[in-house]
Short mmCIF file of N, CA and C in Angstrom, two decimals:
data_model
loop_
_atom_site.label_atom_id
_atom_site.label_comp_id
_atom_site.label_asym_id
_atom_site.label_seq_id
_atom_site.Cartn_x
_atom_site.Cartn_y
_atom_site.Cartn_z
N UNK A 534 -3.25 -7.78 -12.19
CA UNK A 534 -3.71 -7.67 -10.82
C UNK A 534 -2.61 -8.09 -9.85
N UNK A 535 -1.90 -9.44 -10.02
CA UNK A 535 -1.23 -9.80 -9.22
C UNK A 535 0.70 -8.95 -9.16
N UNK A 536 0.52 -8.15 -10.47
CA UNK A 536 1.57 -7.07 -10.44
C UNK A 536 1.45 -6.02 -9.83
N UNK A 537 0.17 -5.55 -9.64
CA UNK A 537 -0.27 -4.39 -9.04
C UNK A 537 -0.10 -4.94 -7.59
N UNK A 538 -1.06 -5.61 -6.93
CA UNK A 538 -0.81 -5.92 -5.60
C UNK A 538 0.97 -6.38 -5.44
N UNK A 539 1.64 -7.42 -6.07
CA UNK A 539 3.01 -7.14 -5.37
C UNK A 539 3.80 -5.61 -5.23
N UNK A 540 2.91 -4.59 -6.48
CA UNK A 540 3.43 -3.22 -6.34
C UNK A 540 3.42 -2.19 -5.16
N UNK A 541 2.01 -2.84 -4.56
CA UNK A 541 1.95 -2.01 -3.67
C UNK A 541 2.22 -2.87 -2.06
N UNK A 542 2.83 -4.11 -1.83
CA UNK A 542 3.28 -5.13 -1.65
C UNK A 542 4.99 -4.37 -1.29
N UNK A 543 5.23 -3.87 -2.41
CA UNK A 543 6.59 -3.97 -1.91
C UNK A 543 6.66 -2.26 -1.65
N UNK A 544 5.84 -1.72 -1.96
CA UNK A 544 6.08 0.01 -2.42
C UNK A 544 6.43 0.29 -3.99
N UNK A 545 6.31 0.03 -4.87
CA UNK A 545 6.37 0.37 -5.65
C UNK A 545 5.63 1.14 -6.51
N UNK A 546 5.52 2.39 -5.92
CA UNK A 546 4.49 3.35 -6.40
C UNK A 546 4.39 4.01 -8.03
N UNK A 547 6.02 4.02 -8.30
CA UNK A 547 5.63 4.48 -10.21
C UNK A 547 4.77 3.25 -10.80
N UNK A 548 4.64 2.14 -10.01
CA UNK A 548 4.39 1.20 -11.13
C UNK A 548 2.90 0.98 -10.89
N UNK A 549 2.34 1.58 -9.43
CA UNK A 549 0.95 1.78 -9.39
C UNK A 549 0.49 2.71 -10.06
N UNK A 550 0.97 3.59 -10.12
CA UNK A 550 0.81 4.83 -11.02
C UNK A 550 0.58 4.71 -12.42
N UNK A 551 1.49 4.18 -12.86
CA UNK A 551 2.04 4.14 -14.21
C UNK A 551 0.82 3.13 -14.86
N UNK A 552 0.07 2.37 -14.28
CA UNK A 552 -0.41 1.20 -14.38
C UNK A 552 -2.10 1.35 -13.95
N UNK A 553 -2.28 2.88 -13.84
CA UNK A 553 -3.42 3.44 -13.59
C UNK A 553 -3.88 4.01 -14.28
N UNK A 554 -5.11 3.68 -15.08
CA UNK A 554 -5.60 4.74 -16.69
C UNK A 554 -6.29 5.56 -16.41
N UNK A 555 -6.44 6.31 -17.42
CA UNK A 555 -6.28 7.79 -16.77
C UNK A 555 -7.67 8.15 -16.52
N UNK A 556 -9.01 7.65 -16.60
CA UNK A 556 -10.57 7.28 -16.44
C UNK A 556 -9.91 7.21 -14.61
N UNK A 557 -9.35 6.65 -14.33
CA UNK A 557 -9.74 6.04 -13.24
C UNK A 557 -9.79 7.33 -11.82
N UNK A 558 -11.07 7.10 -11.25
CA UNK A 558 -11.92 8.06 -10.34
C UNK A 558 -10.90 8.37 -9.29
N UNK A 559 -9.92 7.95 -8.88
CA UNK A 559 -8.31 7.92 -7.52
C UNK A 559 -7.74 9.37 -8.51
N UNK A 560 -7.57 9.40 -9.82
CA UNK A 560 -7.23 10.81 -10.28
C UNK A 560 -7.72 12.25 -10.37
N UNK A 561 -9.18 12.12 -9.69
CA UNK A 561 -9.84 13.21 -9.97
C UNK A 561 -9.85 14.12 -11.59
N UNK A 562 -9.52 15.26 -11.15
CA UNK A 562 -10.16 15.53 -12.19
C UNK A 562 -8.33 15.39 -13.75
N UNK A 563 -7.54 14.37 -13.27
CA UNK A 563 -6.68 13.82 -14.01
C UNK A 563 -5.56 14.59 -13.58
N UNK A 564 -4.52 14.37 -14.69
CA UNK A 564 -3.84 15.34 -15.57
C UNK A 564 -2.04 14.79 -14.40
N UNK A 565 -1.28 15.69 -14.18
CA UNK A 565 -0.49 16.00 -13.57
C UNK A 565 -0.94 16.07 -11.67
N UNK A 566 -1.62 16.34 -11.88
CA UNK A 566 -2.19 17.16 -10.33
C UNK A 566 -2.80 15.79 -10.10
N UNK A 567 -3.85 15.01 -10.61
CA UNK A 567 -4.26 13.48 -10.16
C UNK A 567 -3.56 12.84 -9.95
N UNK A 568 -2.31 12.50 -10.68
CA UNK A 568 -1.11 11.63 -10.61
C UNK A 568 -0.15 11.78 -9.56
N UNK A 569 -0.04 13.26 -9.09
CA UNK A 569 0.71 13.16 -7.91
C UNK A 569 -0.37 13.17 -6.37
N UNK A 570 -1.74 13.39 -6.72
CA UNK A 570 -2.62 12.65 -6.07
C UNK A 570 -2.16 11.30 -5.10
N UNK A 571 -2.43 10.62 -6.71
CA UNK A 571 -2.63 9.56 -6.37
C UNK A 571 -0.95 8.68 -5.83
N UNK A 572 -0.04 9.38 -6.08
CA UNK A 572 1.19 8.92 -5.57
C UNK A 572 1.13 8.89 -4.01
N UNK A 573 0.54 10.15 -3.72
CA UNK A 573 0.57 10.53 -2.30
C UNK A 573 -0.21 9.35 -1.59
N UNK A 574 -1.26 9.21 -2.07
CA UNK A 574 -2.16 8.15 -1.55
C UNK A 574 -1.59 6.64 -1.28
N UNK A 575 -1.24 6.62 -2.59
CA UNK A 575 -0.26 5.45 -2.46
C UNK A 575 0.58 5.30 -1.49
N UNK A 576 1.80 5.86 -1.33
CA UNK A 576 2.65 6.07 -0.60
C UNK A 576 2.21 5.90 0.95
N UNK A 577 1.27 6.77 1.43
CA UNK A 577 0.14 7.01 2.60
C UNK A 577 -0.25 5.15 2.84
N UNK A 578 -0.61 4.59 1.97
CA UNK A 578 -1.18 3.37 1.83
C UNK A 578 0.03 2.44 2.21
N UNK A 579 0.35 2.28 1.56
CA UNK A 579 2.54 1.17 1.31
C UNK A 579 2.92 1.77 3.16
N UNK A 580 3.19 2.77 3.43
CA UNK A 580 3.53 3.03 4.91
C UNK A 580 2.74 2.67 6.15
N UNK A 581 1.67 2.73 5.72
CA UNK A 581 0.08 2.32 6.69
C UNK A 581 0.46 0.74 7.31
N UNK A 582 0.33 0.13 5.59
CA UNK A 582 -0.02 -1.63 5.98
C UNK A 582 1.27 -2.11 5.07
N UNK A 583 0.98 -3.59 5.77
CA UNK A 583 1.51 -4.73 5.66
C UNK A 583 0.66 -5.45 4.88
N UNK A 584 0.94 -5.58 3.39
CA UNK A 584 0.33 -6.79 2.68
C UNK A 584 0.73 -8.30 2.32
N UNK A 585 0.07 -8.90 3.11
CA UNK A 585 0.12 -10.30 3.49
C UNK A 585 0.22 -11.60 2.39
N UNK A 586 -1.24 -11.42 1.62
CA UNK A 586 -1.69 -12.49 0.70
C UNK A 586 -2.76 -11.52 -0.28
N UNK A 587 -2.93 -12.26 -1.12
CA UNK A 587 -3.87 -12.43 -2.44
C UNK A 587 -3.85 -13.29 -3.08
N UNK A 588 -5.82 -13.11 -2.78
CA UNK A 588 -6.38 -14.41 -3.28
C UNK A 588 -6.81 -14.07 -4.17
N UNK A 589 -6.59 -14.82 -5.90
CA UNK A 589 -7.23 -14.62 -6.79
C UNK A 589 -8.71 -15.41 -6.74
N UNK A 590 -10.04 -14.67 -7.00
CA UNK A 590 -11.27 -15.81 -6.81
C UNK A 590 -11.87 -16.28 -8.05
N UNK A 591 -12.08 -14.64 -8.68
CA UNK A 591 -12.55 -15.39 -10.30
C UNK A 591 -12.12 -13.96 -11.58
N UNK A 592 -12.25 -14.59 -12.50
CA UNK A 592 -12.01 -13.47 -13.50
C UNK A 592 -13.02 -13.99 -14.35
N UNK A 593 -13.33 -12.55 -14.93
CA UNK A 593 -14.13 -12.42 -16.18
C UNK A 593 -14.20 -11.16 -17.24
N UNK A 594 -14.37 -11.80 -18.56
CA UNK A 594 -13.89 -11.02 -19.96
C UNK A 594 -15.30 -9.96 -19.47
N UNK A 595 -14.63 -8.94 -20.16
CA UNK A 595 -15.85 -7.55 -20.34
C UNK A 595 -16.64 -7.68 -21.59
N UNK A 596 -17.10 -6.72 -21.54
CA UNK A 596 -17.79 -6.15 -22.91
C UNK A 596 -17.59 -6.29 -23.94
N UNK A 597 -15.78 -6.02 -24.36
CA UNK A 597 -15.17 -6.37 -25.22
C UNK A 597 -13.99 -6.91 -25.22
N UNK A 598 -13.00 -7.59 -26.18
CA UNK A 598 -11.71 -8.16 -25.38
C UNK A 598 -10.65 -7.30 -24.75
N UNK A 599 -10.85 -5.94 -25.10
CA UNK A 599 -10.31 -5.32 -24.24
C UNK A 599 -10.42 -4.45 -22.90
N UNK A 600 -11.44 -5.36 -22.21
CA UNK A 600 -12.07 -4.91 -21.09
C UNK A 600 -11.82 -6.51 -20.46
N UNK A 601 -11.78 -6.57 -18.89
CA UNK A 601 -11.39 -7.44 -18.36
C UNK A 601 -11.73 -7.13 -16.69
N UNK A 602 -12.45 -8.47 -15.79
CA UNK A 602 -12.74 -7.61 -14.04
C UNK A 602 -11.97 -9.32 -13.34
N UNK A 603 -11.34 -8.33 -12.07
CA UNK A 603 -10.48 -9.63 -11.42
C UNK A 603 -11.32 -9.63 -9.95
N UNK A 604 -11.63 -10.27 -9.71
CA UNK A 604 -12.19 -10.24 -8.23
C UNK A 604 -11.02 -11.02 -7.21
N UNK A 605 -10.79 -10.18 -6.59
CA UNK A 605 -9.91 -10.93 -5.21
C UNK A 605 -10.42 -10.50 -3.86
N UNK A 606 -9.44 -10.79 -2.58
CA UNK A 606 -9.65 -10.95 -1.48
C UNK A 606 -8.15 -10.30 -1.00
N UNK A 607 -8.13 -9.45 -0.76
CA UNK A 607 -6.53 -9.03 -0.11
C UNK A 607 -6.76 -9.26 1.30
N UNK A 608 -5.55 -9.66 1.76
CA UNK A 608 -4.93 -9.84 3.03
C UNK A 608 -3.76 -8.85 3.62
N UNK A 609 -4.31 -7.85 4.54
CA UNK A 609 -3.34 -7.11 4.98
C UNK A 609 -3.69 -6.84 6.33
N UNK A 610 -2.48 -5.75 6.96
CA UNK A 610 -2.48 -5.79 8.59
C UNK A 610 -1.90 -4.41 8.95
N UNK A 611 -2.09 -3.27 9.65
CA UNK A 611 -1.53 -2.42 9.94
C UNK A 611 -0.32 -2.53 10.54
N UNK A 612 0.74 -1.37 10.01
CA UNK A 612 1.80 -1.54 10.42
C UNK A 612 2.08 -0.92 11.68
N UNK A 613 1.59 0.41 12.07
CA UNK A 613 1.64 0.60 13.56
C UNK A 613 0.17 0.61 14.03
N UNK A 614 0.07 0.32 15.53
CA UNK A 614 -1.38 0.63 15.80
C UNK A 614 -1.73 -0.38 16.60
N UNK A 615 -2.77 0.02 17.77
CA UNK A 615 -3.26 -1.33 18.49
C UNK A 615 -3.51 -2.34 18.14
N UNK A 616 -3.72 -3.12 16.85
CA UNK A 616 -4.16 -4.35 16.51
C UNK A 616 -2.99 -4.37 15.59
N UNK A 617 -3.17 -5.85 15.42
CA UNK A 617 -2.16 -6.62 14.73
C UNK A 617 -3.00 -7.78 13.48
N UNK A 618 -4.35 -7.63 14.21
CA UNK A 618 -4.87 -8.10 13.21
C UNK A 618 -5.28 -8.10 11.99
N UNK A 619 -5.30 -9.42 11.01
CA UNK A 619 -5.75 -8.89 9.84
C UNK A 619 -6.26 -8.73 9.33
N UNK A 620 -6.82 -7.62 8.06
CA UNK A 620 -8.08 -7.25 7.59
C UNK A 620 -8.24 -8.10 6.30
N UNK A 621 -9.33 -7.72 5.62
CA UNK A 621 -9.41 -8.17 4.70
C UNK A 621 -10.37 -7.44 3.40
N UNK A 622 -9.75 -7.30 2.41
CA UNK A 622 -10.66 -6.39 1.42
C UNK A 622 -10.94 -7.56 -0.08
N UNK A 623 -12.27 -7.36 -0.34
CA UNK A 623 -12.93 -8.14 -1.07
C UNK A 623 -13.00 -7.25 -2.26
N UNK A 624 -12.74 -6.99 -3.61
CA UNK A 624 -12.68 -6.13 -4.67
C UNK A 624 -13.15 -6.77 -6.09
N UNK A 625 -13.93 -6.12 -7.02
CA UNK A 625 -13.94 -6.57 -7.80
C UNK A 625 -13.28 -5.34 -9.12
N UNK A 626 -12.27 -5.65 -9.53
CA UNK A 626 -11.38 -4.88 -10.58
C UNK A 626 -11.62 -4.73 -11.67
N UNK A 627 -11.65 -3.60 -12.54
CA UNK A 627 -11.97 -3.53 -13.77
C UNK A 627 -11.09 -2.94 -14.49
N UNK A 628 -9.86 -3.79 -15.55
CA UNK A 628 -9.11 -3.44 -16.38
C UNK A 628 -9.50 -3.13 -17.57
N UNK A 629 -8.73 -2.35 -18.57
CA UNK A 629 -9.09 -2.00 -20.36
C UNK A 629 -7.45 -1.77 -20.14
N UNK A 630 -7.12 -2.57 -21.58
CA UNK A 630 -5.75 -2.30 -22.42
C UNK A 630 -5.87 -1.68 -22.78
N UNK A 631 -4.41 -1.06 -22.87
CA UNK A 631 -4.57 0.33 -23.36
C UNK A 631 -4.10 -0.09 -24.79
N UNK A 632 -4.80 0.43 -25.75
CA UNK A 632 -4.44 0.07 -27.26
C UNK A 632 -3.27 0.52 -27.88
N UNK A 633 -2.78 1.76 -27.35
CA UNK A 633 -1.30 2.17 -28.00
C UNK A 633 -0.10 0.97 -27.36
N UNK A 634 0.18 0.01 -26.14
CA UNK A 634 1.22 -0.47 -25.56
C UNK A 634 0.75 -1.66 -25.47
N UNK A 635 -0.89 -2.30 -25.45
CA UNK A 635 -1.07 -3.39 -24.84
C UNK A 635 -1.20 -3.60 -23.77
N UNK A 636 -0.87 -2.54 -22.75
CA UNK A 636 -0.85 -2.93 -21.40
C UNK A 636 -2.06 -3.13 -20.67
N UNK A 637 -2.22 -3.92 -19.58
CA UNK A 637 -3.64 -3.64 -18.88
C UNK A 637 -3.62 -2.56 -17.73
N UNK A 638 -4.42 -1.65 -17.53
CA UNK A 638 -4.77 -0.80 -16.76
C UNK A 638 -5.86 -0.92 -16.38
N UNK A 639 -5.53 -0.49 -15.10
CA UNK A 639 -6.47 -0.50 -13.83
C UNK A 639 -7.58 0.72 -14.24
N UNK A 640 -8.66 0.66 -14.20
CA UNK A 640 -9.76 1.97 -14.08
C UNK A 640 -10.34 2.12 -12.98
N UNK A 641 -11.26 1.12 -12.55
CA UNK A 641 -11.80 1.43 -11.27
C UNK A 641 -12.11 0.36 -10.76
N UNK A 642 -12.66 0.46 -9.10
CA UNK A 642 -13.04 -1.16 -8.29
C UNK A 642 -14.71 -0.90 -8.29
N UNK A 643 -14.76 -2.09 -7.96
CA UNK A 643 -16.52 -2.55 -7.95
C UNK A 643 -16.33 -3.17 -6.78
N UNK A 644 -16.53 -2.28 -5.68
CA UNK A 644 -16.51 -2.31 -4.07
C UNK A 644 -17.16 -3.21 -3.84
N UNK A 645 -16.91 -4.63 -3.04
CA UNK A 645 -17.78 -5.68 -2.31
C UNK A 645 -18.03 -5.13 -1.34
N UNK A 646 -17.10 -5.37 -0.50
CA UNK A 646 -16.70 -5.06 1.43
C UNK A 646 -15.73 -5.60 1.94
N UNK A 647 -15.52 -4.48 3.01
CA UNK A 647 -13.99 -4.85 3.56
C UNK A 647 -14.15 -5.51 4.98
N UNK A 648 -13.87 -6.60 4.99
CA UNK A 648 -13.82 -7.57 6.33
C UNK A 648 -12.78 -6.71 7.40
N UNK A 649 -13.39 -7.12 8.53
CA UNK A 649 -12.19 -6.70 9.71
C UNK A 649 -12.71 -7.54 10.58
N UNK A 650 -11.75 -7.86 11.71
CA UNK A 650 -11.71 -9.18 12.78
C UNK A 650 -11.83 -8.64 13.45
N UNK A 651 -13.17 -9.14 14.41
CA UNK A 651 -13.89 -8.34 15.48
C UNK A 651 -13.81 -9.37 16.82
N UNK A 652 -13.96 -8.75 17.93
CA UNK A 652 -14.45 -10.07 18.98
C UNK A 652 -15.33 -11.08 17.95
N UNK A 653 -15.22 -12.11 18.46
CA UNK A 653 -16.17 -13.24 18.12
C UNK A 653 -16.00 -13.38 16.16
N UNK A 654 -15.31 -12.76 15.90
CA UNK A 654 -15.22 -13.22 14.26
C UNK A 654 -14.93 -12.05 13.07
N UNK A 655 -15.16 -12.53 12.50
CA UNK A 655 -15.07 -11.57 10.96
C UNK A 655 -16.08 -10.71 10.86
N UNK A 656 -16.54 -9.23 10.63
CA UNK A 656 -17.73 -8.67 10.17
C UNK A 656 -16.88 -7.52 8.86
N UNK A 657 -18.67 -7.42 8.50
CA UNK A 657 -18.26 -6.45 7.63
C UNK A 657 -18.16 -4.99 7.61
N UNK A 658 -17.26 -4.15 7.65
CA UNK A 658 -16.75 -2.94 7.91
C UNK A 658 -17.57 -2.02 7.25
N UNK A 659 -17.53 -1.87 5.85
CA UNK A 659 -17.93 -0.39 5.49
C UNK A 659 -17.76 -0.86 4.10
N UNK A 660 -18.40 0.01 2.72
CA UNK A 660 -17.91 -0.28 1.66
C UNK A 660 -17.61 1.26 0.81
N UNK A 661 -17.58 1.24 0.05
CA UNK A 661 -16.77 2.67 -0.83
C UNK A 661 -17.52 4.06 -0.34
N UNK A 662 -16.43 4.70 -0.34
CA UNK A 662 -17.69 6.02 -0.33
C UNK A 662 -16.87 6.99 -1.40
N UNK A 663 -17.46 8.32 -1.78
CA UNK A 663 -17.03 8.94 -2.43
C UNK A 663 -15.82 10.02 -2.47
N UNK A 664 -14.80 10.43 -2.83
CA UNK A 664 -13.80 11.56 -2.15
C UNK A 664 -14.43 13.04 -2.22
N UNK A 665 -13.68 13.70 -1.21
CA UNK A 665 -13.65 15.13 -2.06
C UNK A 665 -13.66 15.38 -3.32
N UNK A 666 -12.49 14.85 -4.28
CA UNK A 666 -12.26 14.44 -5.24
C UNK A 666 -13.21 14.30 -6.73
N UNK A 667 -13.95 13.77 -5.87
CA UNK A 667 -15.38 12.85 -6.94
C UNK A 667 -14.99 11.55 -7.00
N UNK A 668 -13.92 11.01 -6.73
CA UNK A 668 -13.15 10.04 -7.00
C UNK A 668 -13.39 8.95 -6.00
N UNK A 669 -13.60 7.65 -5.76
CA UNK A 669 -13.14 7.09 -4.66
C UNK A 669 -12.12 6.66 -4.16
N UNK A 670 -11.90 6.45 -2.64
CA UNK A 670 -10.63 6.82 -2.22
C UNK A 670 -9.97 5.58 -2.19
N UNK A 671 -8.47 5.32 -1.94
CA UNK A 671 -7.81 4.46 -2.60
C UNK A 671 -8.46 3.24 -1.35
N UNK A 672 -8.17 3.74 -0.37
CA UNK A 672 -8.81 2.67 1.00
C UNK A 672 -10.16 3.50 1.28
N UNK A 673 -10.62 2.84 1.19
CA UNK A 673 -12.03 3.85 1.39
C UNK A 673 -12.57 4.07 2.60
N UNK A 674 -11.85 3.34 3.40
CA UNK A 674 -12.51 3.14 4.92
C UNK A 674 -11.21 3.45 5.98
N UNK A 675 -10.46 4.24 5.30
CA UNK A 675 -9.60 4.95 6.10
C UNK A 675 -9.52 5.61 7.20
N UNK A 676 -11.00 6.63 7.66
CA UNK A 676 -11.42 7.12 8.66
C UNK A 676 -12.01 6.32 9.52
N UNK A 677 -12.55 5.14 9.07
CA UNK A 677 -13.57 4.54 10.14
C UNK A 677 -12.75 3.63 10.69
N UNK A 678 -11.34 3.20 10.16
CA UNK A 678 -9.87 2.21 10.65
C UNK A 678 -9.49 3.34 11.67
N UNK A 679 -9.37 4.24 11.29
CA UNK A 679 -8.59 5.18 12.64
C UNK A 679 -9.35 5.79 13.66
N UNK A 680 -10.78 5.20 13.54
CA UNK A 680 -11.35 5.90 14.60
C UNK A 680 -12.11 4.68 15.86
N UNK A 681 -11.33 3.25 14.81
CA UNK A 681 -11.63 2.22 15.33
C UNK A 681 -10.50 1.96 16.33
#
């Protein structure tokens, strides 16, 4: 988790990619064509914002030992745009190793809600919705940030 967020932290998009199994709903319907999907998205994302902090809150084992969910709190801020303020996205993550490398891969989030700083305080924004895709989208509340 905390490789993935410095990945997309610094831009490092092969390694979001690379680090994305292939279940996971941001690929649609997979293959070649999901992957450069989901680069685009990425990329779209890394140029957007400024990621600030991450808070790790809790982790817990899955189903089996090779299933694993990270719950955090990201801290980020748009990079151009009337506000300067920062948002905040609440996630709960669900990894599986992949058995040929060992590695952990990302599959999909278990959407809390995404905080944004309003007059008078913190509220809660919006939570996942579905893509064109079938997939959900990497920021899911992309339209309702730009129309804010």
């Amino acid at each position: 988790m905390k490789a993935r967020y410095s990945a997309f932290a610094k831009g490092v998009i092969p390694y979001i990619v690379r680090t994305t199994h292939d279940d996971n709903p941001n690929l649609g319907p997979g293959g070649a064509e999901g992957r450069k999907q989901l680069t685009a998205d990425c990329e779209e994302t890394c140029n957007r914002l400024v990621f600030k902090r991450l808070d790790i809150m809790s982790t817990e084992a899955g189903s089996t030992e090779d299933e694993s969910f990270v719950s955090f709190r990201a801290v980020y801020a748009y990079k151009h745009g009337t506000t300067t303020d920062n948002q905040i996205l609440v996630e709960k993550s669900r990894f599986v190793r992949d058995p040929s490398s060992g590695r952990w891969l990302y599959i999909e989030r278990i959407p809390w809600m995404l905080l944004r700083r309003r007059p008078g305080g913190w509220g809660q924004s919006c939570f996942s919705r579905r893509s064109s895709r079938g997939g959900r989208n990497l920021m899911s509340c992309r339209e309702q940030h730009s129309r804010s």
